[in-house]
Amino acid sequence: MTVLYIDSDEALSQFCQDIQHSKWLAIDTEFLREKTYYPQLCLIQIANDDVIACVDPIAIKDLSPLLDLLYQPQITLVFHAARQDLELLYLLKNTLPQNLFDTQLAATILGDGDQIGYGNLVKLRLDVSLDKAHSRADWTQRPLSAEQLEYAADDVRYLRELYHQMSADLEKQGRTEWLKEDFADLANANNYIADPETIWRKIRGAGKLKGVQLAVLQQLAAWREQRAIDRDRPRRWIIKDEVMLDLARFAPEKIEKLSQIRGLEARDIERSGRAIIDVISKAKQTPPEQWPILLRPEPLSNQQEALIDALMALLRKFCDDQSITPIAVASRKDIERLVRGETELSLLQGWRNQIVGHHLTAFIEGHLSVTADTQQIHTKEV
């Protein structure tokens, strides 16, 4: 099948008219974000059963015909590992399409593996080995070669075959409804909105700080995030995470002291030193009752750790019975929260509760007995 290369407004309008009656569309994107805060959209690949196209958003001035089409509620958009592609759509339209299908999520409940990559899934299900020659290409460069366009087209060429096969398997196994909540979560705009006030929670090592140190980290992180957004630069280019932690830990009061912070370069101090000191000074004046808090749960006892191990074994057993990847149902952290008595868990909702969650609750409450032989674990309600 010939791959269409669409690089004009006129060609895009005609293409959208040609495929407007599609019931589904396979979508992928090529983008770059190494030097920017926001991803730079470089190519949009689209396919249905009849056509494969690569749309060039760098050459095209008006993408609205395509966006209008993709947001039609009667069209299912098919992705693999959709979040980054959906982030791009959100940035373009400030909202998200609602009718989604993600083959990576589907793979988890069809026994194909957790977070399986597109290439591996294509090999597993279609026995096709994809060319990886252009996986590190600079997609901002023009013109794109014929080899690049074929490489990009493969990302939707086989995605449509996966969609047909996997949606049929889900229907056959009665699991189509299982994924509705997961797909709905993909379409939740809150997943794609940066919140400078809470971004500090994502800094690894924040749990080692306490008191006013967390107040400093929170305000520094908010300042860095906003500056990264305003300048469209990666946040690490403003200040690296490890430097942020040291700034919060030592909270220098004068610009001269900033040179003692390891990893903070002279050019960083010259460019942002006064702003950093001002943020730190303001944060240190925050009343104690307004300091952010990282809740640190009490350490688990040895018996609780043993219970978690037992529940993890049962999780694997029940998931194996259903040919489902365990991590699609619950992580060890989820099981730990269950042992601590939490009930607001996805494990205890919907299909996850149906096939696993209620069994684990029954075991904790003494209503499920467990025996084993050298081949498998056996359970029985009591």
Short mmCIF file of C-alpha atoms in Angstrom, two decimals:
data_model
loop_
_atom_site.label_atom_id
_atom_site.label_comp_id
_atom_site.label_asym_id
_atom_site.label_seq_id
_atom_site.Cartn_x
_atom_site.Cartn_y
_atom_site.Cartn_z
CA MET A 1 0.00 0.00 0.00
CA THR A 2 1.40 3.39 -1.02
CA VAL A 3 2.05 5.75 1.88
CA LEU A 4 0.61 9.22 1.33
CA TYR A 5 2.79 12.15 2.34
CA ILE A 6 0.56 15.13 3.11
CA ASP A 7 2.37 18.44 3.35
CA SER A 8 -0.14 21.09 2.26
CA ASP A 9 -3.36 22.50 3.65
CA GLU A 10 -5.22 21.55 0.49
CA ALA A 11 -4.05 17.94 0.58
CA LEU A 12 -4.93 17.66 4.27
CA SER A 13 -8.48 18.93 3.71
CA GLN A 14 -9.00 16.45 0.89
CA PHE A 15 -7.56 13.59 2.92
CA CYS A 16 -9.84 14.35 5.87
CA GLN A 17 -12.85 14.36 3.58
CA ASP A 18 -11.78 11.00 2.12
CA ILE A 19 -11.59 9.28 5.52
CA GLN A 20 -14.37 11.12 7.37
CA HIS A 21 -16.62 8.04 7.47
CA SER A 22 -14.02 5.84 9.18
CA LYS A 23 -15.24 3.98 12.25
CA TRP A 24 -11.70 3.92 13.66
CA LEU A 25 -8.30 5.39 12.89
CA ALA A 26 -4.88 4.14 13.93
CA ILE A 27 -2.73 7.08 15.12
CA ASP A 28 0.93 7.60 15.99
CA THR A 29 3.21 10.62 16.16
CA GLU A 30 6.86 11.50 15.85
CA PHE A 31 8.05 14.29 18.12
CA LEU A 32 11.12 15.78 19.74
CA ARG A 33 11.42 17.20 23.24
CA GLU A 34 15.10 16.95 24.19
CA LYS A 35 15.57 20.73 24.02
CA THR A 36 12.10 21.98 24.88
CA TYR A 37 9.56 21.82 27.70
CA TYR A 38 6.73 21.04 25.31
CA PRO A 39 7.09 18.22 22.78
CA GLN A 40 7.64 19.41 19.21
CA LEU A 41 5.18 17.64 16.92
CA CYS A 42 7.02 16.54 13.78
CA LEU A 43 4.80 13.97 12.05
CA ILE A 44 1.34 12.43 12.43
CA GLN A 45 0.78 8.95 11.05
CA ILE A 46 -2.81 7.86 10.33
CA ALA A 47 -4.27 4.67 8.90
CA ASN A 48 -7.52 2.84 8.35
CA ASP A 49 -8.03 -0.34 6.36
CA ASP A 50 -7.74 1.52 3.05
CA VAL A 51 -5.03 4.13 3.46
CA ILE A 52 -1.84 5.04 5.32
CA ALA A 53 -0.76 8.67 5.50
CA CYS A 54 2.02 10.71 7.07
CA VAL A 55 0.85 14.25 7.79
CA ASP A 56 3.56 16.90 8.07
CA PRO A 57 2.57 19.44 10.78
CA ILE A 58 5.72 21.44 10.14
CA ALA A 59 4.75 22.15 6.52
CA ILE A 60 1.00 22.49 7.09
CA LYS A 61 -0.27 25.79 8.47
CA ASP A 62 -3.75 24.71 9.60
CA LEU A 63 -4.28 21.32 11.26
CA SER A 64 -7.88 22.06 12.24
CA PRO A 65 -9.48 19.80 9.56
CA LEU A 66 -7.54 16.87 10.96
CA LEU A 67 -8.23 17.76 14.59
CA ASP A 68 -11.92 18.19 13.88
CA LEU A 69 -11.95 14.71 12.38
CA LEU A 70 -10.00 13.06 15.21
CA TYR A 71 -12.37 14.51 17.79
CA GLN A 72 -15.49 13.09 16.17
CA PRO A 73 -17.15 10.93 18.88
CA GLN A 74 -18.14 8.19 16.43
CA ILE A 75 -14.50 7.50 15.50
CA THR A 76 -12.37 5.31 17.76
CA LEU A 77 -8.75 6.43 17.89
CA VAL A 78 -6.33 3.52 18.18
CA PHE A 79 -2.91 4.06 19.79
CA HIS A 80 -0.10 2.06 21.30
CA ALA A 81 1.06 3.58 24.61
CA ALA A 82 -1.20 6.58 24.04
CA ARG A 83 -0.16 9.06 26.71
CA GLN A 84 2.51 10.97 24.81
CA ASP A 85 0.41 11.12 21.65
CA LEU A 86 -2.57 12.33 23.69
CA GLU A 87 -0.42 14.98 25.36
CA LEU A 88 0.31 16.38 21.91
CA LEU A 89 -3.39 16.41 21.02
CA TYR A 90 -4.19 18.13 24.30
CA LEU A 91 -1.61 20.84 23.60
CA LEU A 92 -3.09 21.39 20.14
CA LYS A 93 -6.76 21.54 21.15
CA ASN A 94 -6.79 22.00 24.93
CA THR A 95 -9.10 19.02 25.26
CA LEU A 96 -8.95 15.30 24.56
CA PRO A 97 -10.83 12.86 22.34
CA GLN A 98 -12.94 10.44 24.37
CA ASN A 99 -13.28 7.31 22.23
CA LEU A 100 -9.93 5.56 22.62
CA PHE A 101 -8.31 2.15 22.29
CA ASP A 102 -4.77 1.45 23.47
CA THR A 103 -3.14 -1.80 22.33
CA GLN A 104 -0.58 -1.65 25.13
CA LEU A 105 -3.32 -1.60 27.75
CA ALA A 106 -5.22 -4.32 25.91
CA ALA A 107 -2.08 -6.45 25.91
CA THR A 108 -2.00 -6.52 29.71
CA ILE A 109 -5.36 -8.27 29.99
CA LEU A 110 -4.75 -10.56 27.03
CA GLY A 111 -1.60 -12.03 28.56
CA ASP A 112 0.81 -10.33 26.15
CA GLY A 113 2.88 -8.63 28.84
CA ASP A 114 3.04 -5.47 30.92
CA GLN A 115 3.99 -2.23 29.14
CA ILE A 116 5.07 -4.22 26.11
CA GLY A 117 6.66 -2.13 23.39
CA TYR A 118 5.07 -1.76 19.98
CA GLY A 119 7.84 -3.64 18.19
CA ASN A 120 7.70 -6.54 20.60
CA LEU A 121 3.90 -6.73 20.35
CA VAL A 122 4.05 -6.73 16.55
CA LYS A 123 6.60 -9.54 16.68
CA LEU A 124 4.59 -11.50 19.24
CA ARG A 125 1.21 -11.26 17.53
CA LEU A 126 2.04 -10.74 13.85
CA ASP A 127 5.50 -12.32 13.63
CA VAL A 128 6.89 -9.20 11.95
CA SER A 129 10.25 -7.71 12.92
CA LEU A 130 10.20 -3.94 12.60
CA ASP A 131 13.16 -1.94 11.32
CA LYS A 132 14.66 0.20 14.11
CA ALA A 133 17.06 2.15 11.89
CA HIS A 134 15.32 5.51 12.37
CA SER A 135 14.35 5.22 16.04
CA ARG A 136 16.76 8.05 16.93
CA ALA A 137 16.14 10.22 13.87
CA ASP A 138 15.78 13.99 14.09
CA TRP A 139 12.22 14.32 12.83
CA THR A 140 12.44 18.13 12.66
CA GLN A 141 14.77 17.92 9.67
CA ARG A 142 13.36 18.27 6.18
CA PRO A 143 13.10 16.73 3.67
CA LEU A 144 12.15 13.38 5.17
CA SER A 145 13.58 10.42 3.28
CA ALA A 146 11.46 7.67 1.76
CA GLU A 147 12.99 5.29 4.30
CA GLN A 148 11.92 7.55 7.18
CA LEU A 149 8.36 7.73 5.88
CA GLU A 150 8.17 3.94 5.54
CA TYR A 151 9.56 3.57 9.07
CA ALA A 152 6.95 6.01 10.40
CA ALA A 153 4.16 4.34 8.42
CA ASP A 154 4.96 0.98 10.02
CA ASP A 155 3.83 2.44 13.34
CA VAL A 156 0.25 2.49 12.07
CA ARG A 157 0.45 -0.16 9.33
CA TYR A 158 0.59 -2.94 11.92
CA LEU A 159 -1.30 -1.05 14.60
CA ARG A 160 -4.52 -1.49 12.62
CA GLU A 161 -3.89 -5.26 12.41
CA LEU A 162 -3.27 -5.39 16.14
CA TYR A 163 -6.50 -3.47 16.75
CA HIS A 164 -8.60 -5.91 14.73
CA GLN A 165 -7.00 -8.93 16.33
CA MET A 166 -6.97 -7.69 19.91
CA SER A 167 -10.46 -6.20 19.90
CA ALA A 168 -11.75 -9.55 18.57
CA ASP A 169 -9.88 -11.40 21.34
CA LEU A 170 -11.30 -9.08 23.99
CA GLU A 171 -14.80 -9.64 22.67
CA LYS A 172 -14.32 -13.42 22.54
CA GLN A 173 -13.08 -13.49 26.14
CA GLY A 174 -15.77 -11.13 27.40
CA ARG A 175 -13.21 -8.51 28.43
CA THR A 176 -14.08 -5.55 26.23
CA GLU A 177 -15.85 -3.77 29.08
CA TRP A 178 -12.88 -4.30 31.39
CA LEU A 179 -10.85 -1.61 29.67
CA LYS A 180 -13.47 1.13 29.61
CA GLU A 181 -12.28 2.71 32.86
CA ASP A 182 -8.63 2.49 31.80
CA PHE A 183 -9.37 4.12 28.45
CA ALA A 184 -11.46 6.79 30.19
CA ASP A 185 -8.49 7.57 32.43
CA LEU A 186 -6.35 8.11 29.33
CA ALA A 187 -8.87 10.75 28.26
CA ASN A 188 -8.73 12.58 31.61
CA ALA A 189 -7.23 16.02 30.93
CA ASN A 190 -5.85 16.22 34.48
CA ASN A 191 -3.19 13.70 33.46
CA TYR A 192 -1.73 16.20 31.00
CA ILE A 193 -1.91 19.49 32.90
CA ALA A 194 1.26 20.67 34.60
CA ASP A 195 0.66 22.00 38.11
CA PRO A 196 3.67 24.02 39.32
CA GLU A 197 2.36 23.93 42.90
CA THR A 198 2.49 20.13 43.19
CA ILE A 199 5.36 19.28 40.83
CA TRP A 200 7.77 19.08 43.80
CA ARG A 201 6.27 15.71 44.74
CA LYS A 202 7.83 14.19 41.61
CA ILE A 203 11.38 15.12 42.62
CA ARG A 204 13.17 11.97 43.68
CA GLY A 205 14.67 12.41 47.13
CA ALA A 206 12.03 14.85 48.40
CA GLY A 207 11.16 12.32 51.11
CA LYS A 208 14.52 12.98 52.78
CA LEU A 209 13.55 16.58 53.49
CA LYS A 210 11.24 17.83 56.23
CA GLY A 211 9.71 20.95 57.69
CA VAL A 212 10.72 24.25 56.11
CA GLN A 213 12.99 22.37 53.71
CA LEU A 214 9.90 21.02 51.96
CA ALA A 215 8.44 24.53 51.80
CA VAL A 216 11.61 25.70 50.07
CA LEU A 217 11.57 22.75 47.68
CA GLN A 218 7.90 23.32 46.84
CA GLN A 219 8.40 26.97 45.95
CA LEU A 220 11.66 26.39 44.10
CA ALA A 221 10.02 23.63 42.05
CA ALA A 222 7.05 25.89 41.24
CA TRP A 223 9.40 28.69 40.19
CA ARG A 224 11.48 26.32 38.03
CA GLU A 225 8.39 24.81 36.40
CA GLN A 226 6.95 28.19 35.48
CA ARG A 227 10.28 29.37 34.11
CA ALA A 228 10.62 26.18 32.05
CA ILE A 229 7.10 26.71 30.68
CA ASP A 230 7.71 30.38 29.89
CA ARG A 231 11.00 29.65 28.11
CA ASP A 232 9.91 26.32 26.62
CA ARG A 233 13.04 24.64 27.93
CA PRO A 234 13.48 21.34 29.81
CA ARG A 235 13.22 21.89 33.55
CA ARG A 236 16.62 20.23 34.04
CA TRP A 237 18.11 23.07 31.96
CA ILE A 238 16.88 25.55 34.55
CA ILE A 239 18.08 23.63 37.63
CA LYS A 240 18.73 19.90 38.00
CA ASP A 241 16.75 17.93 40.57
CA GLU A 242 19.76 17.10 42.73
CA VAL A 243 20.68 20.80 42.89
CA MET A 244 17.10 21.64 43.90
CA LEU A 245 17.37 19.21 46.80
CA ASP A 246 20.60 20.79 48.04
CA LEU A 247 19.15 24.28 47.71
CA ALA A 248 16.17 23.19 49.80
CA ARG A 249 18.37 21.40 52.32
CA PHE A 250 20.85 24.24 52.93
CA ALA A 251 18.61 27.22 51.99
CA PRO A 252 21.41 29.76 51.35
CA GLU A 253 20.47 33.34 52.18
CA LYS A 254 22.99 35.17 49.98
CA ILE A 255 24.01 34.88 46.35
CA GLU A 256 27.62 34.40 47.44
CA LYS A 257 26.62 31.14 49.16
CA LEU A 258 25.15 29.67 45.98
CA SER A 259 28.62 28.83 44.67
CA GLN A 260 28.87 26.28 47.49
CA ILE A 261 25.97 24.28 46.05
CA ARG A 262 27.43 21.42 44.05
CA GLY A 263 26.21 21.37 40.46
CA LEU A 264 25.06 24.99 40.40
CA GLU A 265 27.19 26.53 37.66
CA ALA A 266 28.46 30.11 37.62
CA ARG A 267 26.29 30.88 34.59
CA ASP A 268 23.24 29.60 36.51
CA ILE A 269 24.04 31.88 39.42
CA GLU A 270 24.60 34.86 37.11
CA ARG A 271 21.34 34.21 35.26
CA SER A 272 19.06 33.13 38.10
CA GLY A 273 20.88 33.65 41.38
CA ARG A 274 18.82 36.61 42.59
CA ALA A 275 15.55 34.85 41.72
CA ILE A 276 16.64 31.69 43.55
CA ILE A 277 17.56 33.62 46.69
CA ASP A 278 14.26 35.51 46.58
CA VAL A 279 12.29 32.25 46.29
CA ILE A 280 14.20 30.70 49.17
CA SER A 281 13.73 33.78 51.34
CA LYS A 282 9.99 33.86 50.66
CA ALA A 283 9.65 30.13 51.34
CA LYS A 284 11.44 30.40 54.70
CA GLN A 285 8.85 32.94 55.79
CA THR A 286 6.02 30.46 55.21
CA PRO A 287 4.16 29.78 58.50
CA PRO A 288 4.79 26.23 59.80
CA GLU A 289 1.13 25.30 59.46
CA GLN A 290 1.44 25.92 55.71
CA TRP A 291 4.53 23.78 55.18
CA PRO A 292 3.85 20.91 52.81
CA ILE A 293 3.75 17.46 54.37
CA LEU A 294 4.92 14.16 52.98
CA LEU A 295 3.03 11.46 54.80
CA ARG A 296 5.41 8.73 55.84
CA PRO A 297 3.53 5.58 56.80
CA GLU A 298 4.63 3.58 59.80
CA PRO A 299 7.11 0.81 58.94
CA LEU A 300 5.47 -2.51 58.24
CA SER A 301 6.02 -5.33 60.70
CA ASN A 302 7.68 -8.57 59.65
CA GLN A 303 4.28 -10.27 59.77
CA GLN A 304 2.77 -7.61 57.51
CA GLU A 305 5.63 -8.03 55.05
CA ALA A 306 4.97 -11.78 55.08
CA LEU A 307 1.27 -11.13 54.43
CA ILE A 308 2.16 -8.94 51.47
CA ASP A 309 4.36 -11.71 50.09
CA ALA A 310 1.46 -14.16 50.43
CA LEU A 311 -0.96 -11.74 48.74
CA MET A 312 1.50 -11.17 45.90
CA ALA A 313 1.65 -14.93 45.37
CA LEU A 314 -2.15 -15.07 45.27
CA LEU A 315 -2.22 -12.11 42.87
CA ARG A 316 0.07 -14.00 40.49
CA LYS A 317 -1.98 -17.17 40.90
CA PHE A 318 -5.35 -15.54 40.08
CA CYS A 319 -3.86 -13.51 37.21
CA ASP A 320 -2.24 -16.62 35.78
CA ASP A 321 -5.62 -18.35 35.91
CA GLN A 322 -7.01 -15.58 33.68
CA SER A 323 -3.87 -15.12 31.50
CA ILE A 324 -3.52 -11.55 32.72
CA THR A 325 -0.33 -9.68 33.52
CA PRO A 326 -0.31 -9.13 37.34
CA ILE A 327 0.85 -5.51 37.17
CA ALA A 328 -2.29 -4.71 35.16
CA VAL A 329 -4.25 -5.55 38.32
CA ALA A 330 -2.06 -4.31 41.17
CA SER A 331 1.49 -3.41 42.13
CA ARG A 332 3.23 -4.36 45.35
CA LYS A 333 2.56 -0.83 46.56
CA ASP A 334 -1.17 -1.40 45.96
CA ILE A 335 -0.99 -4.62 48.00
CA GLU A 336 0.84 -2.77 50.77
CA ARG A 337 -1.94 -0.17 50.85
CA LEU A 338 -4.48 -3.00 51.08
CA VAL A 339 -2.64 -4.45 54.07
CA ARG A 340 -2.61 -1.02 55.71
CA GLY A 341 -6.41 -1.02 55.48
CA GLU A 342 -6.99 1.34 52.55
CA THR A 343 -10.11 0.69 50.50
CA GLU A 344 -9.95 3.36 47.76
CA LEU A 345 -7.96 1.11 45.45
CA SER A 346 -8.48 0.23 41.81
CA LEU A 347 -7.75 -3.35 42.93
CA LEU A 348 -11.10 -3.30 44.74
CA GLN A 349 -13.04 -1.80 41.83
CA GLY A 350 -14.61 -3.23 38.68
CA TRP A 351 -13.03 -6.18 36.90
CA ARG A 352 -9.91 -6.10 39.06
CA ASN A 353 -12.02 -6.76 42.14
CA GLN A 354 -14.01 -9.38 40.28
CA ILE A 355 -11.06 -11.55 39.33
CA VAL A 356 -8.57 -10.81 42.14
CA GLY A 357 -9.50 -8.14 44.68
CA HIS A 358 -12.34 -9.92 46.45
CA HIS A 359 -10.20 -13.08 46.76
CA LEU A 360 -7.42 -11.12 48.48
CA THR A 361 -9.92 -9.49 50.82
CA ALA A 362 -11.38 -12.91 51.62
CA PHE A 363 -7.91 -14.24 52.42
CA ILE A 364 -7.17 -11.34 54.78
CA GLU A 365 -10.52 -11.85 56.50
CA GLY A 366 -9.94 -15.60 56.91
CA HIS A 367 -12.53 -16.70 54.35
CA LEU A 368 -10.07 -18.21 51.89
CA SER A 369 -7.77 -21.13 52.64
CA VAL A 370 -4.60 -21.80 50.68
CA THR A 371 -2.78 -25.05 50.05
CA ALA A 372 -0.07 -25.95 47.58
CA ASP A 373 1.76 -28.79 45.91
CA THR A 374 4.91 -28.72 43.82
CA GLN A 375 2.94 -27.57 40.76
CA GLN A 376 0.58 -24.85 41.92
CA ILE A 377 -1.31 -23.00 44.63
CA HIS A 378 -4.85 -24.11 45.48
CA THR A 379 -7.49 -21.94 47.13
CA LYS A 380 -10.83 -22.74 48.73
CA GLU A 381 -13.50 -20.55 50.25
CA VAL A 382 -14.17 -21.31 53.94
#
